[in-house]
Coordinates of C-alpha atoms and ligand atoms in Angstrom, one line a residue:
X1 CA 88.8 65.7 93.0
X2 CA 85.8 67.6 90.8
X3 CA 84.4 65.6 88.3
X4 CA 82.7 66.4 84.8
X5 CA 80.6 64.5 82.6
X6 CA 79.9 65.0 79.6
X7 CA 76.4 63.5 79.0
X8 CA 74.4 62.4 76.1
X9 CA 76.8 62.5 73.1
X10 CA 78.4 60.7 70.7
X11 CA 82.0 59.8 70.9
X12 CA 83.5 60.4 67.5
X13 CA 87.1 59.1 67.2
X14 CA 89.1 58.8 63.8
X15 CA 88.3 54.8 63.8
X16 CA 84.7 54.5 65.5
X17 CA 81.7 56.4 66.2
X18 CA 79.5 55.2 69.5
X19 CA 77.1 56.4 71.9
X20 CA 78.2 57.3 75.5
X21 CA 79.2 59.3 77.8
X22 CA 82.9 60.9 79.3
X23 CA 84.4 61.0 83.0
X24 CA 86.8 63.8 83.4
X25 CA 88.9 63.9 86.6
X26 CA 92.2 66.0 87.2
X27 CA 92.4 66.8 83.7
X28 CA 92.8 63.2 82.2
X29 CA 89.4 61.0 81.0
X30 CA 88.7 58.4 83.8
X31 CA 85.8 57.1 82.3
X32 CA 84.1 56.5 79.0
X33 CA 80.5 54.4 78.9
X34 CA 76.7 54.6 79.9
X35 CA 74.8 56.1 82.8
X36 CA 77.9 58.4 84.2
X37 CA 77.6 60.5 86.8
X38 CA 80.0 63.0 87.9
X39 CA 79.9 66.6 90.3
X40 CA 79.6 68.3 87.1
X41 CA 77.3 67.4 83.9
X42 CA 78.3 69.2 80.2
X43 CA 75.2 68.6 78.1
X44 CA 76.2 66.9 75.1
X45 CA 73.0 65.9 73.4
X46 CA 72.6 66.1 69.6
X47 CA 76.6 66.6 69.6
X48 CA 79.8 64.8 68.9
X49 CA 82.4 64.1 71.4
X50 CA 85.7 64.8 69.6
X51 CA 89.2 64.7 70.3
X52 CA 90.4 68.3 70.6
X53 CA 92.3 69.7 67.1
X54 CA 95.9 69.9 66.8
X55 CA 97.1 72.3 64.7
X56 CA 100.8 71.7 63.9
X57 CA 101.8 74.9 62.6
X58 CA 101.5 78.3 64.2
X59 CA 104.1 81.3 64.1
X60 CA 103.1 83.3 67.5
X61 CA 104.6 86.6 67.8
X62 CA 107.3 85.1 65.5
X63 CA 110.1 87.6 64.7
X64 CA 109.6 87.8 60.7
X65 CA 109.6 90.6 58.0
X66 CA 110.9 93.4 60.0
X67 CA 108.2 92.9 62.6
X68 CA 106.6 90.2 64.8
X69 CA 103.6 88.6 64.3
X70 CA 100.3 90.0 66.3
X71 CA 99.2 87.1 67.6
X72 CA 100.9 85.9 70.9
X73 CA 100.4 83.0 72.5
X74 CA 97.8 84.2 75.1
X75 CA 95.4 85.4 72.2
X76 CA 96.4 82.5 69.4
X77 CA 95.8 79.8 72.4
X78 CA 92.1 81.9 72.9
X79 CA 91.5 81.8 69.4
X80 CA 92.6 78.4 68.9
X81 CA 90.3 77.0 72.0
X82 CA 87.6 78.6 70.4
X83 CA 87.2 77.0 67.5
X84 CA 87.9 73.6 69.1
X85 CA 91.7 73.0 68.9
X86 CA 93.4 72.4 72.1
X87 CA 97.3 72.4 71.5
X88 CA 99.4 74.2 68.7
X89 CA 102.7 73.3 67.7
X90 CA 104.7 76.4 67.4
X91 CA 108.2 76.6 65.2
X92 CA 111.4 77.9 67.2
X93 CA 113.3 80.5 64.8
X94 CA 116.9 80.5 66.0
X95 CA 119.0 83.6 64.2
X96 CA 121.8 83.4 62.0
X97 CA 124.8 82.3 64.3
X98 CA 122.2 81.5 67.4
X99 CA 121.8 77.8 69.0
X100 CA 119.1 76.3 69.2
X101 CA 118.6 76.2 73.4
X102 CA 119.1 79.3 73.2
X103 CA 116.2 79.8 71.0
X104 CA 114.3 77.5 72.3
X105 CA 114.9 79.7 75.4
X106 CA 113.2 82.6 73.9
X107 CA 110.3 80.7 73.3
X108 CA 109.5 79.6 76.8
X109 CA 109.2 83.3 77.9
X110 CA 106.6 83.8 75.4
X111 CA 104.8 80.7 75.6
X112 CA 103.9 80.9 79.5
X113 CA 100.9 83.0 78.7
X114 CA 99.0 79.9 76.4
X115 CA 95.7 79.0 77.3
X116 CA 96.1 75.4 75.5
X117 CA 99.0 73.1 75.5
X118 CA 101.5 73.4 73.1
X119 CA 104.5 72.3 71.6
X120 CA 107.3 73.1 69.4
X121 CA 109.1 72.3 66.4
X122 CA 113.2 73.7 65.9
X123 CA 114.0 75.3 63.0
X124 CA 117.3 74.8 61.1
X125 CA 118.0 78.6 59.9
X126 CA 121.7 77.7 59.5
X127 CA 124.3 75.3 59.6
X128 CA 127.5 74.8 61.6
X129 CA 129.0 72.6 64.6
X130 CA 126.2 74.3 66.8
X131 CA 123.4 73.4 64.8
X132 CA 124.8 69.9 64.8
X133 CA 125.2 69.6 68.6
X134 CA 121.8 71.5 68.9
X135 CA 120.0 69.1 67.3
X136 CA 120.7 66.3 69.8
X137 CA 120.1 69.1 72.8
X138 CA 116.8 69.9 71.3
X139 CA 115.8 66.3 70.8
X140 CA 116.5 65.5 74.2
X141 CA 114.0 68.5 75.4
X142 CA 111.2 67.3 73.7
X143 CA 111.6 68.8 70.5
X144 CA 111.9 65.9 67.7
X145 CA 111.1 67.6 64.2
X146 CA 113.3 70.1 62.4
X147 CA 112.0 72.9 60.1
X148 CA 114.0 73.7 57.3
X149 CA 113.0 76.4 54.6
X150 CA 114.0 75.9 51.3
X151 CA 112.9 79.6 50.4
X152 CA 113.6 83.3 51.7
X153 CA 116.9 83.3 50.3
X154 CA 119.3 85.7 52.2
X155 CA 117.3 85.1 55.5
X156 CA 115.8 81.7 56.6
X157 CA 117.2 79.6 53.2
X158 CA 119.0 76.5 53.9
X159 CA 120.6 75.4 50.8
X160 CA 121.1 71.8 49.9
X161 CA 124.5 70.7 51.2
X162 CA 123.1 71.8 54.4
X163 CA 120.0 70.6 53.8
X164 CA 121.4 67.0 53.7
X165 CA 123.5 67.5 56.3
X166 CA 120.9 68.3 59.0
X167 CA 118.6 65.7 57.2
X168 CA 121.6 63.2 57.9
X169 CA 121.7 64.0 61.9
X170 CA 118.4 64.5 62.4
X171 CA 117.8 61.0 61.2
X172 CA 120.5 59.2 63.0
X173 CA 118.9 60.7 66.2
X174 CA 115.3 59.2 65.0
X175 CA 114.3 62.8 64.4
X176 CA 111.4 64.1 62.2
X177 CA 112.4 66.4 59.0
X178 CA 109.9 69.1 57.9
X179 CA 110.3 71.4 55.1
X180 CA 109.0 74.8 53.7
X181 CA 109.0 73.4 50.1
X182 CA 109.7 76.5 47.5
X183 CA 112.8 77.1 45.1
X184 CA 114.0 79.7 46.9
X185 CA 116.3 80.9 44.2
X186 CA 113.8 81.3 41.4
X187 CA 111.5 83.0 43.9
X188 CA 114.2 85.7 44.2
X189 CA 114.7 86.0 40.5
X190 CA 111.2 86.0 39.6
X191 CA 110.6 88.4 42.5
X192 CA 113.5 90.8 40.6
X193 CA 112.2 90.6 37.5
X194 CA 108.8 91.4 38.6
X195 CA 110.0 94.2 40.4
X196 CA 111.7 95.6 37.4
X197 CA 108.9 95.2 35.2
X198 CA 106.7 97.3 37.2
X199 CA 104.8 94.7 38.4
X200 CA 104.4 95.8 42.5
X201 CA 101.0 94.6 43.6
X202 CA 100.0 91.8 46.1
X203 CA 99.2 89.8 42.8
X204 CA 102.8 89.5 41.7
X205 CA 103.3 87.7 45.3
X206 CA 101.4 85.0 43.5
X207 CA 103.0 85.1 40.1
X208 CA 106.7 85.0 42.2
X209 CA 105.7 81.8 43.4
X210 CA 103.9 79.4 40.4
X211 CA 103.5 76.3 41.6
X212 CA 106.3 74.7 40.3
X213 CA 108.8 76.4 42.4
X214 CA 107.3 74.3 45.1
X215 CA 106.5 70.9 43.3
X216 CA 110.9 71.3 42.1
X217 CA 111.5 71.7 45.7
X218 CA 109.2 69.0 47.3
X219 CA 110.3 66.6 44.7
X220 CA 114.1 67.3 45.5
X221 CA 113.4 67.5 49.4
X222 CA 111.9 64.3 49.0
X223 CA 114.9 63.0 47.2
X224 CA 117.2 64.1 49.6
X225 CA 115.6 63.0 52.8
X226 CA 115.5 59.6 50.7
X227 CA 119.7 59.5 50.5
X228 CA 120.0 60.6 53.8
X229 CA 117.3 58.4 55.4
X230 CA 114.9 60.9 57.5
X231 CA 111.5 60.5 57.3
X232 CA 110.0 63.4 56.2
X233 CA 106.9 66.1 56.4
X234 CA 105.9 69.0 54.2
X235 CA 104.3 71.7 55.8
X236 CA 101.8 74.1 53.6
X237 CA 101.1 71.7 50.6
X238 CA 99.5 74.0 48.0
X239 CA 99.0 72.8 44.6
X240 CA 99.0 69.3 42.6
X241 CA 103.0 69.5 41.3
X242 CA 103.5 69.2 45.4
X243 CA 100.7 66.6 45.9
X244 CA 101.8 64.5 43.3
X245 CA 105.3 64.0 44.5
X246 CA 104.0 63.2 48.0
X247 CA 101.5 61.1 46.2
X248 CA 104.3 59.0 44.2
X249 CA 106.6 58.7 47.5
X250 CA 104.3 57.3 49.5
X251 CA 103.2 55.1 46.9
X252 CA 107.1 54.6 47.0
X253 CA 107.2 53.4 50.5
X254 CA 108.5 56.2 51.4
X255 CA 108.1 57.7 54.8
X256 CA 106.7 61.1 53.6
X257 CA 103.2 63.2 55.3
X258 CA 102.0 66.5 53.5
X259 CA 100.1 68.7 55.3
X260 CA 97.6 71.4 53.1
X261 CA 96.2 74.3 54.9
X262 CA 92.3 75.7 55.3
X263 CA 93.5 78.5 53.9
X264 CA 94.3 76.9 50.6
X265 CA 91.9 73.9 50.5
X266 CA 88.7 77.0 50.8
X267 CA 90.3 80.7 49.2
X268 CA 91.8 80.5 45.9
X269 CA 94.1 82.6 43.9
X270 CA 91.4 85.2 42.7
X271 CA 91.2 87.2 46.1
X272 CA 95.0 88.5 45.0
X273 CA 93.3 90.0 41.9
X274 CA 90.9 92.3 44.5
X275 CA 90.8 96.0 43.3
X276 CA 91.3 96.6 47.1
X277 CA 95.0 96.5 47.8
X278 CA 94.8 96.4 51.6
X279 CA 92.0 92.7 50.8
X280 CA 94.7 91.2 48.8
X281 CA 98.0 91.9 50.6
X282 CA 95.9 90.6 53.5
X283 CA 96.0 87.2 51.6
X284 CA 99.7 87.1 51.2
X285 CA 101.3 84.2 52.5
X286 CA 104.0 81.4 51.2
X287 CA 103.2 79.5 49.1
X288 CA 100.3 81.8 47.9
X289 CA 96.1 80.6 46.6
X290 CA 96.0 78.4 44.0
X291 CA 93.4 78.0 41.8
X292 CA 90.3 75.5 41.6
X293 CA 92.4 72.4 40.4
X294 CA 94.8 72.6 43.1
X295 CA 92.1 72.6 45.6
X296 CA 90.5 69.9 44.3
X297 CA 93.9 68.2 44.4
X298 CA 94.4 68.5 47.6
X299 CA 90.5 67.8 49.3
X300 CA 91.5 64.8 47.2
X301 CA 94.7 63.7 49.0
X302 CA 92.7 64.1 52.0
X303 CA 90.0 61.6 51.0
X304 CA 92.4 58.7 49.5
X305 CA 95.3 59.7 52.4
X306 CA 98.4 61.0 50.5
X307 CA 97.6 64.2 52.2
X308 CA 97.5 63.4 56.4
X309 CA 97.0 66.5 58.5
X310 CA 95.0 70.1 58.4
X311 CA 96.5 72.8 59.0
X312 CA 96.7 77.1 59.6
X313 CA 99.9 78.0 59.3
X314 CA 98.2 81.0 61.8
X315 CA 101.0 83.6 61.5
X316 CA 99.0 87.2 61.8
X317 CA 99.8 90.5 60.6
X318 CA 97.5 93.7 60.7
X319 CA 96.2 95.5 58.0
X320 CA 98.9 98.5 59.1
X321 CA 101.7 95.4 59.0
X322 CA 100.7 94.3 55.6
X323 CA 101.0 97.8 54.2
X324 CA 105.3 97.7 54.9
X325 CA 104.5 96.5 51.4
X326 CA 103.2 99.3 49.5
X327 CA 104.9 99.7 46.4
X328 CA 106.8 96.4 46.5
X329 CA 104.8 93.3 46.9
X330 CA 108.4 91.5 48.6
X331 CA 107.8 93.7 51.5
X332 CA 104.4 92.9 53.0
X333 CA 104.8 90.3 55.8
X334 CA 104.0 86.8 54.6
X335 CA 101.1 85.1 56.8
X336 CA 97.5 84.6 57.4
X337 CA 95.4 83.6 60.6
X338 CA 93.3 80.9 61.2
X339 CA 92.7 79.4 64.3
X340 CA 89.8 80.0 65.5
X341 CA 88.5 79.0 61.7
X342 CA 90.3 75.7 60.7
X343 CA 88.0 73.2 62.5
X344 CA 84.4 74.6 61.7
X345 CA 85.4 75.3 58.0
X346 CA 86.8 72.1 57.3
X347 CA 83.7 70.8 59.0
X348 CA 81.7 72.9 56.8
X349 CA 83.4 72.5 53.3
X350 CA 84.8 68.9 54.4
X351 CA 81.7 67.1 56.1
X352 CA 79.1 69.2 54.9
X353 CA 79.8 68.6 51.3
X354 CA 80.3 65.1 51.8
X355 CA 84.0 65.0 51.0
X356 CA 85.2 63.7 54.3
X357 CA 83.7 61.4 57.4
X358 CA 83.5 62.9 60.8
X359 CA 85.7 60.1 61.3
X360 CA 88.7 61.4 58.4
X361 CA 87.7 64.9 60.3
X362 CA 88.9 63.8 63.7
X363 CA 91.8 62.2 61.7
X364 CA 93.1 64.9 60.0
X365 CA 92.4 67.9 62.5
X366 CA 94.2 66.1 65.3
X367 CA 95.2 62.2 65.4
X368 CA 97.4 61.8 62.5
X369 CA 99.7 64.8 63.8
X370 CA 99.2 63.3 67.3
X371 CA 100.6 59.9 65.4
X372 CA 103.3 61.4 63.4
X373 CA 104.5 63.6 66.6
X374 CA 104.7 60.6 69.0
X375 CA 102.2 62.4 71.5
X376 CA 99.6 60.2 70.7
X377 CA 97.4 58.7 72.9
X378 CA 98.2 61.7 75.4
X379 CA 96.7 64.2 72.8
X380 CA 94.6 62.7 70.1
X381 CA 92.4 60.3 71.5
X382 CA 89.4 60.0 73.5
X383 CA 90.8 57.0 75.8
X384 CA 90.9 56.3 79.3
X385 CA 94.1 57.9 80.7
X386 CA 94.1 60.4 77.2
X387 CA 94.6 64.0 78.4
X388 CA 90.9 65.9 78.8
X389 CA 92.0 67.9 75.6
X390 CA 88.1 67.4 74.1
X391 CA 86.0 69.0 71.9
X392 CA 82.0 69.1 72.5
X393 CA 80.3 69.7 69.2
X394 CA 77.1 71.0 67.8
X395 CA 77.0 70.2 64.1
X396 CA 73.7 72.3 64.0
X397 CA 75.5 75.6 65.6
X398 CA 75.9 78.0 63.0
X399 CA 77.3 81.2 62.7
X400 CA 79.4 84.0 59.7
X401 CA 82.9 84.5 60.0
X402 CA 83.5 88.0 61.4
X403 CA 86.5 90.0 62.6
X404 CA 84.4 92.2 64.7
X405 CA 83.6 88.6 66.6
X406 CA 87.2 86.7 66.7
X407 CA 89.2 86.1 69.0
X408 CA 92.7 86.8 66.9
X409 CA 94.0 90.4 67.7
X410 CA 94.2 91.4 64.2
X411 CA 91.4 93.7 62.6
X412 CA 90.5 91.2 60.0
X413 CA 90.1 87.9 59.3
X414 CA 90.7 86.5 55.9
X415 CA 87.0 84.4 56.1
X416 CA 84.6 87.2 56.5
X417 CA 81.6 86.3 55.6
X418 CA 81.4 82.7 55.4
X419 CA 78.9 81.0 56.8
X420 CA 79.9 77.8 58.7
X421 CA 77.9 75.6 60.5
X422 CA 79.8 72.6 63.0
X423 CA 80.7 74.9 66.3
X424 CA 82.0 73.8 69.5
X425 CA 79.6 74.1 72.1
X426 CA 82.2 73.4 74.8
X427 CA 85.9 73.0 74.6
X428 CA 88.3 71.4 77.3
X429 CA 91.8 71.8 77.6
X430 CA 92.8 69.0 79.9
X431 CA 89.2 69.4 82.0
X432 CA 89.4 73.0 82.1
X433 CA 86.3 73.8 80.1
X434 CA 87.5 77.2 78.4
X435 CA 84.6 77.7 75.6
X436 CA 81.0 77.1 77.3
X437 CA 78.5 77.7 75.0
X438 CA 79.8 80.7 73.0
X439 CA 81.1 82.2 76.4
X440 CA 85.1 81.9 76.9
X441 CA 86.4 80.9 79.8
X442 CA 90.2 80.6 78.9
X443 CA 93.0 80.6 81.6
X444 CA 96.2 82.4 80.9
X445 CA 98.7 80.5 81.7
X446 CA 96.4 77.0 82.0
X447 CA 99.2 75.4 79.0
X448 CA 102.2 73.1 79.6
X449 CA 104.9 72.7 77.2
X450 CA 104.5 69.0 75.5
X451 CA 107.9 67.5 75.4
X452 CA 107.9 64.6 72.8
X453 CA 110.0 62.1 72.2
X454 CA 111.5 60.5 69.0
X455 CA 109.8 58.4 67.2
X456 CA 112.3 55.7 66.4
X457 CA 110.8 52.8 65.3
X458 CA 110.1 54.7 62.0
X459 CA 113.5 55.7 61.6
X460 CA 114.8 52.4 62.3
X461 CA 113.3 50.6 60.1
X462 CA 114.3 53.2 57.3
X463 CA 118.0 52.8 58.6
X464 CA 117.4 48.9 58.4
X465 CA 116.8 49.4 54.7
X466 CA 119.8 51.5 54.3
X467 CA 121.9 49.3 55.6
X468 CA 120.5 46.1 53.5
X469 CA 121.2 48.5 50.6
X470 CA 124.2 50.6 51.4
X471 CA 127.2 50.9 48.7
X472 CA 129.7 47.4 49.1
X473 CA 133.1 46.7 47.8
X474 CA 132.5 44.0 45.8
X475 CA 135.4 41.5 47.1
X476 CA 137.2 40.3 43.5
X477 CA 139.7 37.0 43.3
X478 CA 143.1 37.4 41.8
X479 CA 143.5 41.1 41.9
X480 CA 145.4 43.4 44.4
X481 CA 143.2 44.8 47.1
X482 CA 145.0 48.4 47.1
X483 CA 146.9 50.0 44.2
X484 CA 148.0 49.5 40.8
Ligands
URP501 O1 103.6 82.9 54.6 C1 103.8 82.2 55.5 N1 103.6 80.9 55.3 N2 104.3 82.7 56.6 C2 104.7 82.0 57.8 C3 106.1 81.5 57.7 C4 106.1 80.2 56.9 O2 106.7 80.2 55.8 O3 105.6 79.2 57.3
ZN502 ZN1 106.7 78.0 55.6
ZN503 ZN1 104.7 78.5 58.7
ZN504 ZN1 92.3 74.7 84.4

């Protein structure tokens, strides 16, 4: 079997940085330490040797809006290789009244194009006896954590009854419960009365969603994965009133992860205010830019570790997409990319300003989610036996943000212009290197699904507690045990 080393670097993991070089053989590390020699050398000098990124939340070609998102995953696995991330986590969308497998199913046929490995998270779109059974189906294929979206009312909503139901089951089977945190009722009313008021524009997106419609909801999803004893993540933290709840669970003890986005901890709310419509509808996406506070907020949670994981929430639409919503803001397809971007401008804005070690980098851009998905070490690591999912990189290498150069399919990327400098040189998706130098070298089809399993040590100990602390007759001498 072909071996590559990569030579002359420093290993950068999220506990310890050290000088030395990595065996790759049959698409695992065989060898980390001094002097290695293989059939093939990757020059690593001046560069870190870094865990490939995870990013835990894409929407390929995800049915959504009347359309489908333009990224599929031959293109987002391309764009997301490089920029140094070497697995996504895709959500499953079943339809109203659809299982799960089936669902699941649908996603398969798409996913056999990826260039990176991948995995999946279910989503819980409705509720019945199907869902019910379909969780324990989908656990036992690998798929442990269970979206639930506490916005789009009339489509993807889940409302609380069911919301505690699934959170009930999915923690009996030591599942993982994720939510889209937004009140998705005062969205709709706020959108109406917008609407009404004449108010059509991209910028009313924003105004629809102030940030307390999400901090009400985090708090009460919070809350509810408390009483039904689920430990729980929050996708797309935006703003502080989100944060802060996070913040005051965990301090709590409470088994809770937030996860902010690129997108919101770099672009704030003023690019929805753009005389150009086409720039800001662009920039619509759930929740929406927030303003320098929030930001702050959340490169905060990163540093002290309320906050856990990075992410895109890639989910692309074209400029001709976006314009479904001429006229009424509700209509333009919610989503931004990202990919390609996440890893060198959080390297940029995050290590280059100080706010974060290369080690909280490696942390938050892949081995936490690798952690809280149980598929760590295989992804997540630089160990021996670790898949060779590695990232090679030049934090001299700079370059601006261009759609003309991406790799995404859409005609414009919501970075333009920014300079960032942190690059891969080379990226490996289990020893395949697919980015060499600025040149890609991606195989369709080179990605394998990543079945996971649960995680139960987490969720037994929270059922431990809720046992200790679960309602008790209290036992009473000299009265009847049943009736008057
Ligand atoms: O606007 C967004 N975030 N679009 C993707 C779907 C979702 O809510 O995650
Ligand atoms: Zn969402
Ligand atoms: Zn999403
Ligand atoms: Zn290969």
């Amino acid at each position: 079997m072909a071996s590559t080393v990569i030579k002359g670097g420093t290993v950068v993991t999220a506990d310890l940085s050290y000088a030395a070089d990595v065996r790759v053989e049959g698409g695992v590390i065989t060898e980390i330490g001094q002097g290695l020699k293989g059939d093939k050398v990757l020059d690593a000098t001046g560069c870190y040797v870094m865990p490939g990124g995870i990013d835990p939340h894409t929407h390929l070609e995800m049915p959504f809006m009347g359309t489908y998102s333009s990224d599929d995953f031959e293109s987002g696995t391309r764009a997301a290789l490089a920029g140094g991330t070497t697995m996504v986590v895709d959500f499953v969308l079943p339809g109203q009244g659809q299982g799960l497998m089936d669902a699941a199913q649908m996603w398969h046929n798409k996913s056999g194009r990826a260039n990176c490995d991948y995995s999946y998270h279910m989503a819980v779109t409705w509720w019945g006896e199907k869902v019910f059974d379909g969780i324990a189906d989908a656990m036992k294929a690998g798929m442990t954590s269970f979206k639930h979206f506490m916005a789009y009312k009339g489509a993807l909503m889940v409302n609380d009854d069911e919301l505690f139901a699934s959170f009930r089951r999915i923690g009996e089977l030591g599942g993982l419960a994720m939510v889209h945190a937004e009140n998705g009722d005062v969205v709709a009313e706020l959108t109406a009365k917008l609407l009404a008021e004449g108010n059509t524009g991209p910028e009313a997106h924003a105004y629809s969603r102030p940030p307390q419609v999400e901090g009400e909801a985090t708090n009460r999803a919070i809350m509810i994965a408390d009483m039904a004893g689920v430990p729980l993540y929050v996708v797309h933290v935006s703003c502080e009133d989100a944060h802060e709840a996070i913040r005051r669970a965990r301090q709590q003890g409470k088994r809770v992860w937030g996860e902010p986005l690129i997108q919101h901890l770099t672009l704030d709310e003023s690019e929805y205010f753009n005389p150009d419509w086409d720039h800001a509808a662009r920039r619509v996406m759930s929740p929406p830019f927030r303003n320098r506070k929030h930001q702050d907020s959340l490169w905060a949670g990163l540093q002290s570790g309320s906050l856990s994981v990075v992410a895109t929430d890639h989910c692309a639409f074209t400029t001709e997409q976006k314009r479904f919503g001429l006229g009424d803001f509700s209509k333009i397809p919610n989503g931004t990319g990202g990919l390609e971007d996440r890893m060198p401008m959080l390297w940029t804005h995050g290590v280059g300003t100080g706010r974060l070690t290369p080690n909280e980098f490696v942390a938050v851009t892949s081995t936490n989610i690798a952690k809280i998905l149980n598929c760590y070490p295989k992804k997540g690591a630089v160990l021996v036996g670790a898949d060779a999912d590695l990232v090679v990189w030049d934090p001299e290498k700079e370059k601006t943000i261009t759609a003309g150069a991406q790799q995404s399919l859409i005609d414009y990327n919501v970075f333009e212009g920014q300079k960032v400098k942190g690059l891969p040189r080379f990226t490996l998706t289990r020893g395949h290197v697919a980015i060499h130098d600025g040149e890609v070298r991606t195989q369709e089809g080179h990605g394998q699904f990543v079945a996971r399993e649960p995680r139960p040590a987490v969720n037994r100990a929270l059922s431990q507690w809720k046992d200790l602390t679960a309602p008790r007759p209290v036992v009473r001498s000299g009265v009847p045990a049943t009736g008057v």
